XYZ file of C-alpha atoms in Angstrom:
771
model
C -23.898 66.510 3.146
C -22.090 68.090 5.789
C -23.636 65.996 8.840
C -24.657 69.481 11.048
C -28.384 69.849 12.470
C -30.609 70.706 9.463
C -33.371 73.085 10.260
C -36.643 71.081 11.783
C -39.846 70.638 9.535
C -42.583 73.189 9.384
C -45.967 72.924 9.736
C -47.481 72.744 6.286
C -50.114 75.294 5.698
C -52.638 72.869 4.600
C -52.487 71.192 8.074
C -55.768 71.801 9.684
C -54.234 71.619 13.137
C -51.890 74.453 12.193
C -54.967 76.644 12.446
C -55.614 75.629 16.203
C -52.124 77.322 17.103
C -51.800 80.509 18.513
C -49.860 83.671 16.695
C -46.888 82.925 18.833
C -46.578 79.291 17.511
C -46.714 79.992 14.571
C -44.227 82.603 14.529
C -41.549 79.630 15.830
C -42.541 77.639 12.737
C -42.284 79.834 10.250
C -39.802 79.897 7.886
C -39.190 75.545 8.488
C -39.420 74.317 5.175
C -40.297 70.729 4.808
C -37.573 70.085 2.105
C -35.018 72.730 3.445
C -33.267 70.551 5.929
C -31.195 69.112 3.057
C -30.072 72.868 1.654
C -28.179 72.536 -1.928
C -24.331 72.986 -1.210
C -22.281 76.101 -2.683
C -18.366 76.049 -2.513
C -18.181 79.237 -0.663
C -14.858 79.826 1.340
C -14.955 79.222 5.263
C -14.359 82.495 7.456
C -10.949 81.340 8.721
C -9.010 82.664 11.637
C -5.626 85.112 10.570
C -3.020 82.938 9.847
C -0.390 82.069 12.782
C 2.308 83.234 13.228
C 5.401 81.403 14.549
C 8.412 81.909 16.969
C 11.715 81.103 15.167
C 12.271 77.624 14.905
C 14.260 75.218 12.188
C 12.049 73.332 9.899
C 13.492 69.529 8.949
C 15.865 69.720 5.912
C 16.894 66.235 4.216
C 20.593 66.842 4.354
C 22.282 66.237 1.011
C 22.597 62.669 0.324
C 26.369 62.660 -1.342
C 27.455 64.605 2.064
C 25.852 61.752 4.166
C 26.664 58.691 2.455
C 30.375 59.358 2.596
C 30.499 59.779 6.066
C 29.905 55.344 6.139
C 32.610 53.126 5.655
C 30.480 50.142 4.958
C 30.382 47.331 7.222
C 33.375 45.052 5.877
C 35.515 48.155 7.458
C 34.221 46.813 10.977
C 35.394 43.262 10.505
C 39.013 43.911 11.309
C 38.233 45.211 14.485
C 34.953 43.468 15.551
C 35.737 39.794 14.371
C 33.079 38.165 16.593
C 30.499 40.488 16.529
C 30.995 40.872 12.421
C 30.617 37.053 12.836
C 27.290 37.169 14.312
C 25.553 39.788 12.304
C 26.484 38.178 8.976
C 24.094 35.734 8.909
C 21.787 37.309 11.038
C 17.997 38.805 9.569
C 19.365 42.222 9.867
C 22.910 40.944 7.916
C 20.193 39.069 4.939
C 17.610 41.445 5.263
C 18.581 42.375 1.289
C 20.543 41.012 -1.209
C 21.618 40.238 -4.535
C 20.420 36.972 -5.332
C 23.412 34.131 -4.437
C 23.809 30.461 -5.818
C 24.236 29.077 -2.204
C 21.257 30.597 -0.925
C 18.626 30.609 -4.084
C 19.406 27.551 -5.870
C 17.293 25.621 -3.987
C 14.527 27.408 -4.439
C 14.842 27.606 -8.504
C 16.772 24.254 -9.307
C 15.252 22.305 -10.362
C 12.122 24.398 -11.730
C 8.770 24.595 -9.340
C 5.267 25.498 -10.214
C 2.858 25.983 -7.678
C -0.797 27.280 -7.950
C -2.346 29.956 -5.712
C -6.361 31.025 -6.649
C -6.729 31.057 -10.346
C -3.109 31.773 -11.150
C 0.177 29.789 -11.649
C 3.444 30.871 -10.723
C 6.999 29.144 -12.437
C 10.148 29.196 -10.549
C 13.617 28.707 -12.716
C 17.030 29.076 -13.179
C 18.173 30.378 -17.056
C 21.220 30.260 -17.407
C 22.794 32.625 -14.306
C 19.519 34.246 -13.664
C 16.783 33.475 -11.384
C 13.411 33.783 -13.195
C 9.552 34.166 -12.062
C 6.848 33.434 -14.616
C 3.418 34.643 -13.454
C 0.643 37.272 -14.029
C 2.006 40.567 -13.993
C 1.339 43.847 -15.979
C -0.769 44.259 -18.469
C -2.872 41.421 -16.973
C -0.280 39.197 -19.091
C 1.566 36.013 -17.921
C 5.405 37.010 -18.587
C 8.942 35.725 -17.023
C 10.771 38.499 -14.548
C 14.220 38.154 -13.724
C 14.900 38.379 -9.783
C 16.918 41.115 -9.030
C 17.081 41.327 -5.360
C 16.079 38.828 -2.433
C 14.457 40.379 0.460
C 13.950 38.542 4.200
C 16.042 35.344 4.693
C 14.081 33.291 7.465
C 11.177 31.892 7.917
C 10.303 33.322 4.212
C 12.371 34.942 1.111
C 10.617 37.738 -1.328
C 11.774 38.280 -4.465
C 12.206 41.592 -6.075
C 11.672 42.517 -9.487
C 12.128 45.143 -12.073
C 8.801 47.450 -12.399
C 10.154 50.161 -14.651
C 10.644 53.787 -13.687
C 13.266 53.311 -10.943
C 10.539 50.875 -9.529
C 11.012 47.308 -7.643
C 8.131 45.425 -6.660
C 7.734 42.525 -4.418
C 6.627 39.527 -6.022
C 3.690 37.265 -4.172
C 5.093 34.399 -4.784
C 7.543 33.413 -1.518
C 10.308 30.540 -0.635
C 9.853 28.881 2.784
C 13.724 27.259 3.105
C 12.728 25.385 6.052
C 9.491 23.260 4.359
C 11.496 24.326 0.803
C 8.222 25.113 -1.025
C 6.982 28.591 -2.963
C 3.686 29.428 -1.327
C 1.531 32.996 -1.935
C 2.364 35.720 0.624
C -1.546 36.944 0.144
C -2.687 33.022 1.600
C -5.672 32.464 0.313
C -6.443 35.576 -1.663
C -6.400 35.533 -5.716
C -5.224 39.349 -6.247
C -5.196 40.671 -9.717
C -3.160 42.940 -11.547
C -4.775 46.733 -11.000
C -5.427 46.256 -7.656
C -3.304 48.638 -4.964
C -2.263 44.843 -3.519
C -1.241 42.787 -5.918
C 2.629 42.560 -6.521
C 2.326 44.899 -9.489
C 0.593 47.615 -7.581
C 2.029 50.064 -5.571
C 0.947 48.250 -2.389
C 4.006 46.031 -3.000
C 6.269 49.268 -4.222
C 9.635 48.101 -2.519
C 10.740 51.667 -3.038
C 7.764 52.767 -0.373
C 6.979 49.688 1.267
C 9.925 46.950 2.094
C 13.307 49.566 1.248
C 13.328 51.811 3.895
C 13.817 48.890 6.660
C 15.806 46.422 4.543
C 18.697 48.587 3.971
C 20.816 51.124 5.124
C 20.117 54.817 5.543
C 17.912 54.627 2.738
C 16.665 58.016 0.155
C 13.774 56.937 -1.536
C 13.682 59.966 -4.000
C 10.626 59.688 -5.667
C 9.736 61.793 -8.773
C 6.233 63.490 -8.768
C 6.857 64.775 -12.154
C 7.748 61.696 -13.486
C 5.671 59.222 -11.237
C 9.372 57.674 -10.928
C 11.445 56.482 -8.534
C 15.718 57.010 -8.310
C 16.118 55.243 -4.912
C 19.709 55.398 -3.126
C 21.500 54.162 -0.137
C 24.744 54.302 1.839
C 24.511 50.111 2.201
C 22.562 47.376 1.023
C 20.817 45.548 3.844
C 20.676 46.455 7.839
C 24.395 46.577 8.053
C 26.562 47.480 11.166
C 26.133 51.677 10.467
C 22.191 50.872 10.125
C 22.111 50.929 14.034
C 25.164 52.485 14.992
C 25.351 55.433 12.192
C 27.976 56.549 10.255
C 31.453 55.583 11.131
C 33.947 56.334 8.431
C 35.655 59.121 10.963
C 36.057 56.093 13.464
C 37.587 54.124 11.277
C 39.937 57.009 10.211
C 40.193 57.726 14.208
C 41.978 54.372 14.734
C 43.675 54.082 12.083
C 45.595 57.006 13.048
C 45.368 56.143 16.746
C 45.964 52.391 17.213
C 45.498 50.689 20.429
C 44.701 54.206 21.917
C 41.450 54.991 24.082
C 39.232 57.680 23.860
C 38.213 57.924 20.449
C 35.928 61.931 19.804
C 33.973 60.169 16.912
C 32.175 58.148 19.635
C 28.918 58.968 21.564
C 27.394 56.805 24.322
C 23.532 56.635 23.737
C 20.832 56.300 26.281
C 18.700 53.420 26.508
C 15.930 55.182 25.066
C 18.153 56.313 21.859
C 19.002 52.449 21.626
C 15.159 51.190 21.449
C 14.780 54.351 19.230
C 17.246 52.751 16.647
C 14.928 49.385 16.703
C 11.750 51.248 16.677
C 11.649 53.030 13.426
C 11.626 49.900 11.568
C 9.915 47.365 14.342
C 6.837 49.648 14.193
C 3.688 50.186 12.364
C 4.208 53.894 11.725
C 4.187 56.917 9.289
C 6.755 58.629 8.138
C 7.451 62.669 8.949
C 11.384 62.906 7.538
C 11.955 59.448 5.404
C 15.414 59.937 6.900
C 16.113 58.987 10.210
C 19.504 58.630 11.682
C 20.715 56.197 14.247
C 20.836 58.418 17.825
C 17.804 60.347 16.556
C 14.614 60.479 18.548
C 12.184 58.316 16.905
C 9.253 60.794 17.812
C 11.314 63.384 15.452
C 10.670 61.191 12.823
C 7.569 59.115 12.655
C 3.911 59.187 13.720
C 3.132 55.353 15.887
C -0.211 53.581 15.516
C -1.347 52.612 18.413
C -4.449 51.069 20.145
C -7.174 53.357 18.777
C -10.760 53.031 17.921
C -9.832 50.491 14.791
C -9.374 46.791 15.105
C -5.593 46.875 14.720
C -5.033 45.737 17.748
C -7.149 43.855 20.362
C -8.667 45.933 22.949
C -6.150 44.869 25.349
C -3.298 46.225 22.805
C -2.702 42.148 21.418
C -1.475 42.294 18.284
C -3.856 41.700 15.312
C -3.160 43.502 12.334
C 0.660 43.577 11.407
C 1.998 45.374 13.605
C 5.685 44.906 14.673
C 6.857 45.149 18.060
C 7.503 48.733 19.271
C 3.736 49.666 19.769
C 3.015 46.554 21.709
C 6.322 46.647 23.629
C 5.629 50.622 24.868
C 2.343 49.840 26.037
C 3.527 47.394 28.173
C 4.421 46.846 32.222
C 8.204 45.670 31.189
C 9.046 49.053 29.140
C 7.368 51.013 31.560
C 9.492 49.564 34.102
C 13.251 50.462 32.391
C 13.232 47.254 29.930
C 14.663 47.745 26.675
C 15.364 45.675 23.363
C 19.105 44.489 24.786
C 18.027 43.511 27.943
C 16.795 40.677 26.367
C 18.294 40.546 22.445
C 21.755 40.254 21.780
C 22.639 43.215 19.221
C 24.871 41.910 16.740
C 22.752 38.065 16.278
C 19.609 39.574 17.722
C 18.609 35.843 19.102
C 17.422 36.381 22.910
C 20.793 36.448 25.587
C 19.446 33.400 27.252
C 17.294 30.550 26.077
C 13.538 29.965 27.505
C 12.801 30.901 31.197
C 16.171 31.533 32.099
C 15.428 34.928 30.492
C 12.529 35.958 31.831
C 14.429 35.054 35.406
C 17.502 37.558 35.062
C 14.660 39.423 36.080
C 12.469 37.686 38.019
C 13.838 36.810 41.018
C 15.007 37.793 44.431
C 17.652 40.785 43.485
C 16.627 40.755 39.911
C 15.585 43.625 37.657
C 14.279 47.067 40.229
C 10.633 46.036 41.303
C 10.396 43.043 38.934
C 8.062 40.433 41.114
C 9.615 37.000 42.142
C 7.971 34.580 40.512
C 8.289 30.585 40.567
C 7.177 29.512 37.339
C 5.746 26.483 37.951
C 3.526 27.844 40.679
C 2.952 30.854 38.811
C 1.867 28.809 35.350
C 0.104 25.669 36.946
C 1.834 23.799 34.547
C 4.271 21.240 34.779
C 8.255 22.653 34.346
C 8.614 20.427 31.262
C 5.571 21.764 29.794
C 5.128 24.515 26.861
C 2.657 26.018 29.217
C 5.408 26.470 31.660
C 7.151 28.699 29.396
C 6.918 32.330 30.064
C 6.267 33.438 26.789
C 3.834 30.844 25.687
C 1.193 32.879 27.776
C 2.627 36.244 27.942
C 3.898 36.900 24.051
C 1.971 34.606 22.262
C 2.455 34.256 18.930
C 0.697 35.400 15.475
C 1.198 34.283 12.055
C 1.993 36.807 9.250
C 2.454 36.669 5.920
C 1.620 32.769 5.938
C 4.865 31.581 7.737
C 5.772 34.191 9.511
C 5.137 34.007 13.373
C 5.676 36.660 15.628
C 5.516 37.186 19.442
C 3.729 39.893 20.964
C 5.586 41.845 22.358
C 2.826 43.988 24.964
C 3.837 41.180 27.532
C -0.314 41.027 27.858
C -2.073 38.699 30.731
C -4.034 35.722 29.371
C -7.870 36.640 29.895
C -11.086 34.203 28.790
C -13.304 36.927 30.062
C -12.447 39.091 27.878
C -12.606 36.449 25.147
C -15.841 35.265 26.014
C -17.317 39.212 26.260
C -15.172 40.794 23.374
C -13.458 37.803 21.400
C -10.529 39.011 22.669
C -7.614 36.202 22.145
C -6.579 34.254 25.332
C -3.555 32.115 25.339
C -4.923 28.961 27.075
C -7.059 28.462 24.120
C -4.551 29.352 21.398
C -2.660 26.027 23.228
C -5.869 24.211 24.207
C -7.283 23.939 20.926
C -9.393 21.414 21.964
C -11.491 23.139 24.854
C -13.449 26.202 24.868
C -13.670 29.424 26.504
C -15.816 28.439 29.499
C -13.004 25.706 30.281
C -10.209 28.426 30.375
C -12.167 30.889 31.963
C -13.407 28.171 35.154
C -9.233 27.559 35.098
C -8.006 30.954 35.385
C -10.927 31.703 37.915
C -9.837 28.769 40.119
C -6.138 29.218 40.088
C -6.307 33.405 40.473
C -9.659 34.467 41.736
C -10.255 37.609 42.359
C -6.654 38.668 40.946
C -8.075 38.238 37.582
C -10.145 41.961 37.941
C -7.254 43.878 37.602
C -6.437 47.275 36.013
C -5.906 45.370 32.494
C -9.194 43.877 32.471
C -10.478 47.030 33.196
C -8.610 48.685 30.782
C -9.251 46.046 28.007
C -13.028 46.396 29.152
C -13.203 50.085 28.678
C -11.566 50.515 24.908
C -13.747 47.426 24.472
C -16.875 49.382 25.033
C -15.719 52.997 23.663
C -15.502 50.906 20.150
C -18.919 50.015 20.160
C -20.267 53.392 21.361
C -21.139 52.100 25.008
C -21.138 54.858 26.974
C -20.524 53.202 29.925
C -16.901 53.463 29.142
C -16.527 57.958 28.848
C -16.421 58.011 32.414
C -13.625 55.193 32.705
C -11.714 56.672 29.984
C -11.409 60.038 31.625
C -10.642 58.720 34.952
C -7.891 56.703 32.879
C -6.441 60.599 31.869
C -6.137 61.432 35.386
C -4.443 58.437 36.650
C -1.157 57.176 36.725
C -1.778 54.638 33.476
C 1.267 53.981 31.157
C 1.517 56.935 28.395
C 0.537 54.276 25.484
C -2.916 53.467 27.545
C -3.316 57.792 28.127
C -2.884 57.995 24.271
C -5.130 55.174 23.115
C -7.768 56.560 25.707
C -7.594 59.596 24.835
C -8.148 58.776 20.743
C -11.332 56.711 22.092
C -12.812 59.307 23.707
C -13.623 61.299 20.262
C -17.193 60.272 20.089
C -17.718 62.067 23.662
C -15.636 65.395 22.320
C -19.116 67.450 22.739
C -19.334 67.032 27.002
C -17.361 69.562 28.434
C -15.626 67.153 30.964
C -13.971 65.045 28.171
C -13.183 68.359 26.009
C -11.493 69.809 29.010
C -9.423 66.059 30.154
C -8.404 65.541 26.798
C -7.226 69.201 26.586
C -5.361 68.448 28.885
C -3.167 66.098 27.956
C -1.748 68.781 25.602
C 0.567 69.174 28.308
C 1.277 65.405 28.822
C 5.224 65.186 28.781
C 4.943 61.930 26.244
C 4.731 63.129 22.650
C 2.696 60.111 21.925
C 0.378 61.642 24.249
C 0.615 65.303 23.327
C 0.284 63.904 19.394
C -3.117 61.907 20.033
C -4.637 64.817 22.175
C -4.223 66.892 18.739
C -5.749 64.142 17.154
C -8.972 64.037 19.015
C -9.343 67.751 19.513
C -8.650 68.644 15.809
C -12.094 68.304 14.225
C -13.219 70.786 17.114
C -10.496 73.448 16.028
C -13.239 76.139 14.991
C -13.924 76.611 18.465
C -11.133 79.556 19.779
C -10.709 77.963 23.208
C -9.205 74.556 21.420
C -7.527 76.172 18.664
C -5.524 78.398 21.542
C -4.675 74.991 23.867
C -3.621 73.383 20.257
C -1.409 76.836 18.789
C 1.759 76.946 20.962
C 2.550 72.900 20.188
C 3.406 74.169 16.685
C 6.616 75.126 18.382
C 7.014 71.845 20.746
C 10.231 70.313 20.984
C 9.182 67.333 19.306
C 8.877 67.370 15.533
C 6.352 64.727 15.448
C 3.899 66.946 17.882
C 4.193 69.992 15.784
C 3.355 68.466 12.349
C 0.318 66.778 14.307
C -0.450 70.410 15.494
C 0.159 72.196 12.095
C -2.251 69.430 9.966
C -4.740 70.374 12.951
C -4.438 73.506 12.415
C -3.888 73.856 8.235
C -6.362 76.094 7.264
C -4.397 78.775 8.653
C -0.699 77.781 9.063
C 1.655 79.870 7.915
C 3.283 77.911 5.238
C 6.430 79.291 5.687
C 7.126 78.583 9.266
C 8.831 76.001 10.557
C 5.903 73.771 11.265
C 4.263 74.904 7.996
C 7.395 73.512 6.353
C 7.363 70.349 7.778
C 4.244 69.524 7.214
C 4.349 69.994 3.401
C 7.746 68.084 3.482
C 5.446 65.138 5.357
C 3.011 64.966 2.497
C 5.183 65.469 -0.485
C 7.351 62.498 1.114
C 4.077 60.509 0.765
C 2.709 61.643 -2.464
C 3.696 58.276 -3.821
C 0.804 56.653 -2.858
C -2.947 56.605 -2.576
C -3.126 57.612 1.072
C -0.633 60.193 0.501
C -2.811 61.278 -2.251
C -5.644 61.711 -0.099
C -4.026 63.293 2.532
C -2.844 66.028 0.170
C -6.915 66.215 -0.873
C -7.651 67.227 2.502
C -5.051 69.600 3.214
C -5.660 71.839 -0.023
C -9.453 71.353 0.848
C -8.742 72.894 3.864
C -7.026 75.713 2.470
C -9.583 76.138 0.064
C -8.154 75.012 -2.958
C -11.172 72.635 -4.079
C -9.382 71.921 -7.784
C -6.475 70.986 -6.663
C -8.063 68.583 -3.833
C -10.302 67.029 -6.357
C -7.177 66.326 -8.781
C -5.361 64.743 -5.630
C -8.509 62.601 -5.089
C -8.945 61.587 -8.279
C -5.314 60.503 -8.213
C -5.476 58.320 -5.584
C -8.928 56.400 -7.003
C -7.032 56.094 -10.225
C -3.817 54.683 -8.060
C -6.297 52.432 -5.649
C -10.139 51.965 -6.992
C -11.007 49.365 -4.138
C -10.700 52.034 -1.523
C -14.031 53.056 -0.282
C -12.442 55.983 1.727
C -11.097 57.257 -1.390
C -14.446 57.592 -3.238
C -16.650 58.684 -0.031
C -13.641 61.798 0.071
C -14.181 62.661 -3.059
C -18.016 62.727 -3.035
C -17.491 64.762 -0.278
C -15.384 67.295 -2.172
C -17.945 67.184 -5.163
C -21.137 67.533 -3.084
C -19.375 70.791 -1.161
C -18.777 72.185 -4.639
C -22.087 71.864 -5.868
C -21.567 69.053 -8.032
C -24.463 66.708 -6.448
C -24.619 63.994 -9.135
C -20.936 63.355 -9.326
C -21.177 62.904 -5.474
C -24.297 60.149 -5.517
C -21.619 58.876 -7.927
C -19.150 58.180 -5.959
C -21.089 57.474 -2.912
C -22.456 54.902 -4.902
C -19.006 53.289 -5.929
C -17.956 53.328 -2.316
C -21.298 51.171 -1.176
C -21.169 48.877 -4.068
C -17.281 48.355 -2.466
C -18.374 48.629 1.460
C -21.862 47.508 0.978
C -22.861 46.993 4.491
C -20.799 50.708 5.993
C -24.331 52.442 7.114
C -22.469 55.683 7.144
C -22.180 55.747 3.456
C -26.031 55.193 3.050
C -26.342 57.889 5.128
C -24.884 60.339 3.202
C -26.163 59.330 0.051
C -29.307 59.790 1.398
C -28.683 63.299 2.159
C -26.988 63.523 -1.202
C -30.226 62.267 -2.641
C -32.194 64.986 -0.931
C -30.548 67.875 -2.404
C -32.107 66.098 -5.936
C -35.851 65.643 -4.507
C -35.467 62.105 -5.148
C -37.301 61.619 -1.354
C -38.360 57.627 -2.143
C -34.725 57.160 -2.846
C -33.575 59.091 0.424
C -36.069 57.354 2.639
C -34.580 53.876 0.724
C -31.165 54.897 1.833
C -31.518 56.510 5.547
C -33.237 52.939 6.572
C -30.791 50.991 4.752
C -27.898 53.258 7.227
C -29.922 52.191 10.344
C -30.368 48.863 9.676
C -26.360 48.720 8.908
C -26.052 50.843 11.827
C -28.417 51.621 14.224
C -26.141 53.992 16.091
C -26.596 56.528 13.785
C -28.087 58.891 15.287
C -28.098 61.754 12.258
C -29.464 59.224 10.290
C -32.293 58.163 12.132
C -32.962 62.058 12.695
C -33.221 63.013 8.839
C -35.059 59.654 8.345
C -37.856 60.551 10.718
C -37.680 64.357 9.242
C -38.202 62.953 5.409
C -40.688 60.499 6.753
C -42.323 63.734 8.314
C -42.371 65.128 5.081
C -44.210 62.524 3.521
C -46.914 62.675 6.071
C -45.713 59.328 7.486
C -46.252 60.586 10.917
C -45.828 57.320 13.059
C -42.560 56.425 11.015
C -41.177 59.958 11.577
C -41.573 60.008 15.664
C -40.678 56.385 15.701
C -37.399 57.343 13.889
C -36.629 60.094 15.908
C -37.275 58.404 19.207
C -34.629 55.981 17.893
C -32.302 58.708 16.990
C -32.577 60.111 20.668
C -31.855 56.695 21.808
C -28.810 56.432 19.750
C -27.414 59.641 20.726
C -29.086 61.341 23.718
C -26.937 64.102 23.991
C -28.171 65.689 20.884
C -30.487 68.406 21.512
C -32.006 69.039 17.667
C -33.527 65.078 18.070
C -36.283 65.831 20.851
C -36.927 69.572 19.195
C -37.614 68.162 15.473
C -40.139 65.674 17.600
C -41.636 68.165 19.296
C -42.188 70.167 16.522
C -44.207 67.519 15.142
C -46.172 66.475 18.105
C -46.778 70.543 18.034
C -48.524 70.264 14.799
C -50.419 67.422 15.538
C -51.773 68.865 18.000
C -50.256 67.020 21.259
C -49.004 69.860 23.090
C -48.650 67.447 26.231
C -46.138 65.549 24.624
C -44.348 68.497 22.851
C -44.066 70.301 25.598
C -42.199 67.081 26.946
C -39.790 66.770 24.218
C -38.842 70.313 24.625
C -38.061 69.871 28.377
C -35.933 66.792 27.383
C -34.547 69.505 24.412
C -33.538 72.386 26.997
C -32.308 69.586 29.835
C -29.544 68.792 26.889
C -29.600 72.138 26.174
C -31.142 74.875 28.565
C -29.849 77.885 26.004
C -31.646 76.761 22.968
C -33.380 79.671 22.073
C -36.197 78.239 19.459
C -36.963 75.032 21.845
C -37.272 78.063 24.625
C -39.747 80.018 22.396
C -42.008 77.237 21.003
C -42.424 76.077 24.487
C -43.483 79.535 25.502
C -45.766 79.910 22.853
C -47.759 75.817 23.933
C -47.784 76.741 27.262
C -49.728 80.549 26.584
C -52.669 78.513 24.625
């Protein structure tokens, strides 16, 4: 079921048109068997380049936790000398990020007993003796009492951890709102059930993997693959002083020995970027590389950041959509690019803003403020009265989105409200978020009146390009390439790099993306590697990526190692770092999928299939897992199993056109041509941009003697992807079979215009024009 171009159809021997062709035409078409365009797949090792050798580099080695934890003094050791800072921290979101149950804080939630309904379920919260008990539908699909072991979060909601067995703690779906004093389901109207990945008993709510790192200090997950259990440890519960300042035991000892003296050699002055990296690890949607970030180290050595890309995780202008926290948005902003950092706005210990309301923004946006910050007069800028909410800077440029049902979070992208993007691409704008009684046209009229042509700014252009690229609109291609050559913010260059993936068969796009491998920012280099990875069999691409295996940044090295995994020397630094990352994330279905992809690329098909089967066992409701297993079954010749898995994927995602397309390819291997045509027709109905589905539908219809249907499908395929020479060539062969020589030659000219060196097209055209 590889999505490579299959051979074009032949002229059937019985065709009355065929005997009219000259010998040259017959030679061109000979051997093209009508049903062989889906050959049965055999698992045969693919030739791989020689194993890559690396220069000497040191791989990441997880430090011994006893040695590491011994360097921590604990937050209480800070109180004596830093009383003011300790007091601010103690009752902050960080100070109360995770704790043991506490009567003062938790009795209001459990006393008296409270029952609430959510979906088809009911949960009861009560205090029994000194224990807090939640009675809910849980393990074994039974209602049972669960003792609260810990509490995570404080304001505006609190979640409760219970024992999940084998070292696990599970985060319950039952949450308490300390402001309203009520219980609610963190999943909202969803009625999740045991057995689902995202139910509170599932792996999606395992505290050890999903919550613990960011709610505690220097945590070690300590997942044991053999037992599928955890022995999680930490330097200190909650986000303590040393979670941000690093281990301070040596500082404590020096201070005690040298009271009143200056020049403490244990202290290191960090840069502003080191400070923000300390925040970013937890205030970002990201993937773990090492599982052991230490304050003062680089974010990019420990994490892969999620940014605006082809998915709908962010809106096209960078506004948060899914749960993304703050760092990626902030990194995309002009504020960050100008040099603003977290502590310019937030108190390090209380995490509250340094000044209330517009006063905070006016520190920079006044005469003599932050370098290069434009001077702004709020009322003149906002066109709202001074006391109105519309005159508050954050309400327009940091709109709030509610997550976990009760947690409103400010967008840190500092985006500009643009109702035109709402009208064109359904991007939210702050105007209509506030003025809910007005429509988009009203907001658009107001912004046009106030700002006029100034709204045609770079941010609008960029968001338009991203939105069009997501839609597959080729108009975005040229603009994204130009963006890569501009002075755009690195975050957006990385986004443009990822969004250009669909045009990587074009030389100028390939050159522009390859050039980003040399970009000074690691995010851009890693993104370029991701985009180039599917073309890794191209020797020039492989050669361009290989030097990044010894990049100064671990995240880039691991990205390069993943791209080159088929021939990577596993004893190299990059090889060891990649294996460490894969093993670190092996406790989740997505980690098992990545291990499967790794093993499959190393030609270990049996191991790959085992990992994919485990991923499905852990999360049976994720369509991509069934799809990937189907691809592996197909490649190893297990066609019926592949068909079964594709049907499982379609049951879970019936509107995903690609799955129907691949089912059609698999059914063709069994000779079920009616099934093939039905599947391919459904694929193009759901996604008319699937050029290859149109192509194969054309071939299938031709095989069934439906010539008008075949030509129509190929014509639509050509419209979907005008750059694919195989489609007009297939159309030309069918036209030639029908004796429509002039039309066939025109189709061949179209083929050669796209691919001047297309040998078969050249031969067929020569044969046709010799008649």
